[in-house]
Tab-separated table of C-alpha atoms and ligand atoms in Angstrom:
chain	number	residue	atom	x	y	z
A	158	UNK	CA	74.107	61.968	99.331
A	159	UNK	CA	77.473	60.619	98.360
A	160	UNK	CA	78.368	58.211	99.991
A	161	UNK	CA	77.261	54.491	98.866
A	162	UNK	CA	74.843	56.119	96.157
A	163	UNK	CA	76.495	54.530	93.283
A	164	UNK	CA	75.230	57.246	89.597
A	165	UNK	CA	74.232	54.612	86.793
A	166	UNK	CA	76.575	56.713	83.916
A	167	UNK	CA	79.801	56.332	85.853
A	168	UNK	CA	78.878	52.303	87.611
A	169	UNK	CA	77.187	51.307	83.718
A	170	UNK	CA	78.994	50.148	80.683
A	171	UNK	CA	80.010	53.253	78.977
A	172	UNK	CA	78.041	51.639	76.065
A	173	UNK	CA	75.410	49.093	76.323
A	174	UNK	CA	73.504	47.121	73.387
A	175	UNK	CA	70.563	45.333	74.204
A	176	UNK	CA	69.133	42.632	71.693
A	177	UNK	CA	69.814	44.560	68.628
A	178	UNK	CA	67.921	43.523	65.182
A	179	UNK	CA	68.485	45.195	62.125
A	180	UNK	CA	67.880	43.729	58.901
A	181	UNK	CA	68.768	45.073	55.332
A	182	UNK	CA	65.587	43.304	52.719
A	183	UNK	CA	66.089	39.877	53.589
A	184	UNK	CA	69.161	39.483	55.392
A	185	UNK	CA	69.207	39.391	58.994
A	186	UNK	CA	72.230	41.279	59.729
A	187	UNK	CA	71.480	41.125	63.724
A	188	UNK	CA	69.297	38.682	65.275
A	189	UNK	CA	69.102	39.744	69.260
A	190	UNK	CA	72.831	41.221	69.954
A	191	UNK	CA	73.458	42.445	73.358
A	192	UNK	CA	77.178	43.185	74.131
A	193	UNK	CA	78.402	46.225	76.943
A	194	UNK	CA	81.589	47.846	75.907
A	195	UNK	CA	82.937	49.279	79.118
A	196	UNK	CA	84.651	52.504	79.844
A	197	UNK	CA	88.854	52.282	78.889
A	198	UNK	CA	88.772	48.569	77.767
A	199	UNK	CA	89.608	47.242	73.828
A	200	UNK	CA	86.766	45.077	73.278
A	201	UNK	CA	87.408	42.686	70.118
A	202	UNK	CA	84.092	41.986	67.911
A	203	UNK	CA	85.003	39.259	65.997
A	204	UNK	CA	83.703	36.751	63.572
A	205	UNK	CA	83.810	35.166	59.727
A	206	UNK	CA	82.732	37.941	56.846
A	207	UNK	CA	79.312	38.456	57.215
A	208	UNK	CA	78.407	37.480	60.591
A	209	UNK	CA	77.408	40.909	61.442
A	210	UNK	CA	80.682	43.016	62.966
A	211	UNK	CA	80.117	46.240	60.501
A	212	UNK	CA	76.496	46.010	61.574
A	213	UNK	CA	77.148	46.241	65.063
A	214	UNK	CA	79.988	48.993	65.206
A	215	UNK	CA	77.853	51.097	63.164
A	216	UNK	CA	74.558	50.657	66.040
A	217	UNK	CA	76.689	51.280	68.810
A	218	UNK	CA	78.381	54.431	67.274
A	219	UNK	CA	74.837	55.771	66.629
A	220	UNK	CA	75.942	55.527	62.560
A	221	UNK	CA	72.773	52.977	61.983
A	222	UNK	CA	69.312	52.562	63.818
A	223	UNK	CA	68.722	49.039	64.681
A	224	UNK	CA	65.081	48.293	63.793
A	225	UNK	CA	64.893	47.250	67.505
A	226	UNK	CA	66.394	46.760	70.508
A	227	UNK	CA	68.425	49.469	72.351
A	228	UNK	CA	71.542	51.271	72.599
A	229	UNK	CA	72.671	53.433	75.669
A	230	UNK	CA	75.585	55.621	76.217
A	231	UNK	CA	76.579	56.274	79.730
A	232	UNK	CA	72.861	55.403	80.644
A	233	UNK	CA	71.145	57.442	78.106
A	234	UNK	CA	69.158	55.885	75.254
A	235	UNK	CA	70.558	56.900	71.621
A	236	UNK	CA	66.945	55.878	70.169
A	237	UNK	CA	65.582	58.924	71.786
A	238	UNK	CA	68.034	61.509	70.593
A	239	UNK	CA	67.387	63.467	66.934
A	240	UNK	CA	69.439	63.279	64.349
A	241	UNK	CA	71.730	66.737	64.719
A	242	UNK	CA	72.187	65.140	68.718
A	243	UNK	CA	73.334	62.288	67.391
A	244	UNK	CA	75.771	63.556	64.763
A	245	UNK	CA	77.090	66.033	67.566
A	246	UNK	CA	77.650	63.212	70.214
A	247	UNK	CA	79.210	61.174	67.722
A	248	UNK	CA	82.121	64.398	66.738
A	249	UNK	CA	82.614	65.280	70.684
A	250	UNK	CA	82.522	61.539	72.119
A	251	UNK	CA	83.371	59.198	69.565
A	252	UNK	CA	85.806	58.805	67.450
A	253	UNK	CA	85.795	56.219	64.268
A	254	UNK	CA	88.617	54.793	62.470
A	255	UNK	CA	87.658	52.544	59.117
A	256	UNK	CA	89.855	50.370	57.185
A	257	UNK	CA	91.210	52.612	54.533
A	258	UNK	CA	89.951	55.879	52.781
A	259	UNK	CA	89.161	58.454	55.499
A	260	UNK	CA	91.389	60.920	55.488
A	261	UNK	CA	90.705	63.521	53.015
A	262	UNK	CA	93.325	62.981	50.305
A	263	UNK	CA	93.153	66.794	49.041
A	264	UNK	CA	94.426	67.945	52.559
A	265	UNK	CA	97.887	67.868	54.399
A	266	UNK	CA	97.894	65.171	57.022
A	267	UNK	CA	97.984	67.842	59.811
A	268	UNK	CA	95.186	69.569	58.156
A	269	UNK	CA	93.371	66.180	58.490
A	270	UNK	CA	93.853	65.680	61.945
A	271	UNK	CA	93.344	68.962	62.978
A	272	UNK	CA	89.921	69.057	61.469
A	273	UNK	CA	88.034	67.543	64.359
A	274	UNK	CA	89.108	70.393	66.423
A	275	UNK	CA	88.356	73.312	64.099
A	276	UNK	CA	84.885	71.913	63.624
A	277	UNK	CA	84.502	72.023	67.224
A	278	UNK	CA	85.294	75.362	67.620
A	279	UNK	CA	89.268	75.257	68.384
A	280	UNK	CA	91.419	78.117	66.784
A	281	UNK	CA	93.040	76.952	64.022
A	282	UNK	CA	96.641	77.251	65.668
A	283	UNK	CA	95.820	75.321	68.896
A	284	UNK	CA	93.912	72.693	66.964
A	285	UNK	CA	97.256	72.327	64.582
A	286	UNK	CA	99.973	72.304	67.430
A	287	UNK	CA	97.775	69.485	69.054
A	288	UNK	CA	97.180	67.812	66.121
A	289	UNK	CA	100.865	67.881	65.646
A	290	UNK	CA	101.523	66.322	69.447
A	291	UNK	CA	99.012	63.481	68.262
A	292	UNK	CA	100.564	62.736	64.840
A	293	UNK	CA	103.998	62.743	67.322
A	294	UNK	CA	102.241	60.337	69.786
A	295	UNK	CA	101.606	57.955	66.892
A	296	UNK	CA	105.239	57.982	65.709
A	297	UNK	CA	103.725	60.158	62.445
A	298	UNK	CA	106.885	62.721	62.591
A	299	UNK	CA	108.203	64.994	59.889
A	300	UNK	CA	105.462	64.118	58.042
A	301	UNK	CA	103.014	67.147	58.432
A	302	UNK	CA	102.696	68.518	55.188
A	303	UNK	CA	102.381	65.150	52.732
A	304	UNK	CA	99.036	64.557	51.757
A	305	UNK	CA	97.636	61.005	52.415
A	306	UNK	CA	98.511	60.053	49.009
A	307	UNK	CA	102.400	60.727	49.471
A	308	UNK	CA	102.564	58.361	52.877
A	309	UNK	CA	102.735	53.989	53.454
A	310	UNK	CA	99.359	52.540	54.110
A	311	UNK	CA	100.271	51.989	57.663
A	312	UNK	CA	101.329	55.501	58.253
A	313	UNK	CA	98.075	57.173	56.720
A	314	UNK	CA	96.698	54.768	59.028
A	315	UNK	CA	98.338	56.113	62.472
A	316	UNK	CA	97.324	59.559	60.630
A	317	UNK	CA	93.916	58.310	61.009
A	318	UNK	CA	93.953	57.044	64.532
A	319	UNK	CA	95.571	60.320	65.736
A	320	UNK	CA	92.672	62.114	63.966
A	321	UNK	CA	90.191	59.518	65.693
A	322	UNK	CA	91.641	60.345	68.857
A	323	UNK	CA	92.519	64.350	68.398
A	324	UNK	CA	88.921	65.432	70.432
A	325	UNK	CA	89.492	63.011	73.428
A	326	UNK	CA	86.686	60.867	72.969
A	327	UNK	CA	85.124	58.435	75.395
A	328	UNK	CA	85.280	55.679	72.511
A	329	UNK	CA	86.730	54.799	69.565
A	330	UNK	CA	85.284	52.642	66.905
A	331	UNK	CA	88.084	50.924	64.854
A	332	UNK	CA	86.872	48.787	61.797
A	333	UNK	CA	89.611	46.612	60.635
A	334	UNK	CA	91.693	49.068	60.889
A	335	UNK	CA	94.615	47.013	59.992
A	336	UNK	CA	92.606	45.238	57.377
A	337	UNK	CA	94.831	46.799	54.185
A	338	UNK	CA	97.919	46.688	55.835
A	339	UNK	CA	101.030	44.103	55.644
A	340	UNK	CA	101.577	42.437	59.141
A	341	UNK	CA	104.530	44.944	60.313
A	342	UNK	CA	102.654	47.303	59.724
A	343	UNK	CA	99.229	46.416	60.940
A	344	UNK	CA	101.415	45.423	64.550
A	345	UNK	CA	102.581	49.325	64.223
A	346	UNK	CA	99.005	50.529	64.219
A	347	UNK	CA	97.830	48.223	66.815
A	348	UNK	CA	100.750	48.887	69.745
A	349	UNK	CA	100.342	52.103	69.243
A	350	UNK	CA	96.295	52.173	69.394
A	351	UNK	CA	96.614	50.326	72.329
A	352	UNK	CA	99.066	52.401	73.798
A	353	UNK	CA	97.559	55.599	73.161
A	354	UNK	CA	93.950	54.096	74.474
A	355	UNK	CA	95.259	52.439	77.878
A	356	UNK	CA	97.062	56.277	78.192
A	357	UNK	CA	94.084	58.458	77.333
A	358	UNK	CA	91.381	55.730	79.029
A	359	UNK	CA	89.503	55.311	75.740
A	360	UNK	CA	87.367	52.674	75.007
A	361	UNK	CA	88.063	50.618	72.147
A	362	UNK	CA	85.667	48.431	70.017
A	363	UNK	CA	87.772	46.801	67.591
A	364	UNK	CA	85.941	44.309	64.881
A	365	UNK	CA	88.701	42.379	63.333
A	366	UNK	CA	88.663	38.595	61.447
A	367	UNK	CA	92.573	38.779	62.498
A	368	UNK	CA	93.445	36.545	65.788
A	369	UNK	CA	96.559	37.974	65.997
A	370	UNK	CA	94.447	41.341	66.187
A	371	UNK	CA	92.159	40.427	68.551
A	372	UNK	CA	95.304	39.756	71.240
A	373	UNK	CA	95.840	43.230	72.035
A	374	UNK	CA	92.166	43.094	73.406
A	375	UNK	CA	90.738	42.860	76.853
A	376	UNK	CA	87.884	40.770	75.808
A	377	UNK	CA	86.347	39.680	72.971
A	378	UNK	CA	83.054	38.823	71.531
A	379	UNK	CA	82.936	36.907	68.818
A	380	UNK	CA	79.598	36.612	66.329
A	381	UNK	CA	78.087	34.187	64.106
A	382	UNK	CA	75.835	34.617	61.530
A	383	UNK	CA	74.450	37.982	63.482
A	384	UNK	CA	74.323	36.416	66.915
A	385	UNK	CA	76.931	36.098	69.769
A	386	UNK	CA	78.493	32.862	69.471
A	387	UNK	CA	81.242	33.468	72.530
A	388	UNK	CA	82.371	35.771	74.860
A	389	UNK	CA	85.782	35.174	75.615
A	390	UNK	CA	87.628	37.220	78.911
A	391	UNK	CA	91.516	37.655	78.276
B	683	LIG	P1	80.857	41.841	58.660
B	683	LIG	O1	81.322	43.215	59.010
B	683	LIG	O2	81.000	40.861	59.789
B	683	LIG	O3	81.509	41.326	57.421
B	683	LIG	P2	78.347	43.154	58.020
B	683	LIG	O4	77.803	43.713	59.275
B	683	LIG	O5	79.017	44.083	57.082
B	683	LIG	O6	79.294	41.902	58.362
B	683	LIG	O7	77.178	42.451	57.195
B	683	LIG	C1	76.301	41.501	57.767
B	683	LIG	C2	75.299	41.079	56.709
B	683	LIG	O8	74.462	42.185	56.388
B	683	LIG	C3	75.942	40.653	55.398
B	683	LIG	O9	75.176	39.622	54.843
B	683	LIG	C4	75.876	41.886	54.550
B	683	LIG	O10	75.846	41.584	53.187
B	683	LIG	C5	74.585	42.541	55.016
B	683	LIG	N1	74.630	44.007	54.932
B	683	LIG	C6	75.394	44.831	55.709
B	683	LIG	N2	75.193	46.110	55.402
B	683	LIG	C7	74.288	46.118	54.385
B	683	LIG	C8	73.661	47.160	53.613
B	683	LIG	N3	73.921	48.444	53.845
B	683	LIG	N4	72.785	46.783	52.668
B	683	LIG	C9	72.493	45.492	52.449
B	683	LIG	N5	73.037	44.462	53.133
B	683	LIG	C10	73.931	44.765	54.098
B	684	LIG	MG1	82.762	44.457	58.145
């Protein structure tokens, strides 16, 4: 039964997005997307303001409903799953990362990152000692205890990727994740969420308006006006 016979969820785009519409009143947001992200690559979406990126992220993470078209993960249909399915795939699978504002400012930055863990059941201990590895991995050291507030943009910003990436998931949705940040800093972020993703085989969908972004990508697709203008192979 093995051999040759080839299972759709592991030979299939991790994620695949077929002619996605969504429309908010009278703005078509996506007109007919289709875009595969595939399983360990960093898949740029870019484009000008507008053109749809947000939009898209959110459909594939199973954050928005497109008002038609499909989105599958590892072969399976999201459109078909209920809501608390949903929410549950998107806490053990993915993990999202936004431009600014996501970790909780009233907790310490291990607390933060440890809190994907705890909800999932982990004792508090284990989920802090490998939330503390994680901070470690993202060069967030000796920094435990400050609350979000107390740390640079760029370094609340590792805090989030290491909280992002805490749970193992199979993706990770980054939405200009370097968007607030000074150039330094924003490389920081990027070598080490590239690092970190090539190590741990995550995928990566990164929307970004930032070229010099978009290089640490294995691909990129690049929208216009809520349609794929180009899809570009590094
Ligand atoms: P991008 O991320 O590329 O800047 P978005 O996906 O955020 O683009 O937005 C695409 C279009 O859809 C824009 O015209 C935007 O104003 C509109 N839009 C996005 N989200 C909403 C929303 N929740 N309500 C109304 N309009 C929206
Ligand atoms: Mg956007």
């Amino acid at each position: 039964m093995t051999n040759g016979d080839t299972h759709e969820a592991t030979a299939g785009p991790l994620i695949a997005a077929r002619d996605l519409v969504k429309t908010y009143g009278r703005t078509e947001a996506l007109r007919g997307v289709s875009v595969d992200l595939r399983a360990g690559e960093i898949l740029a979406v870019t484009g000008a303001s507008g053109s749809g990126k947000s939009t898209l992220l959110h459909c594939l993470a199973g954050i928005v409903r497109p008002d038609a078209g499909s989105v599958t993960y590892s072969g399976r249909p999201l459109e078909g799953l209920p809501e608390h399915r949903l929410s549950e795939l998107r806490r053990t699978d993915f993990g999202v990362v936004f431009q600014f504002g996501q970790l909780i400012p009233e907790l310490t930055v291990l607390d933060n990152v440890s809190l994907p863990l705890i909800l999932a059941g982990t004792a508090r201990a284990e989920a802090r000692a490998r939330a503390g590895e994680w901070l470690e991995r993202f060069g967030v050291r000796g920094q435990e205890e400050l609350r979000p507030g107390e740390m640079s943009g760029g370094q609340a910003q590792r805090a989030a990727l290491a909280r992002a990436l805490v749970s193992g998931p199979k993706a990770v949705f980054a939405d200009e994740p370097t968007g607030a940040l000074d150039s330094l800093a924003g490389e920081q972020v990027m070598t080490a969420l590239a690092r970190t993703a090539r190590e741990s085989g995550t995928a990566v969908l990164l929307v970004t308006h930032d070229a010099q972004v978009a290089a640490y990508a294995d691909r990129e697709v690049r929208l216009r006006d809520g349609a794929v203008a180009l899809a570009v192979t590094a």
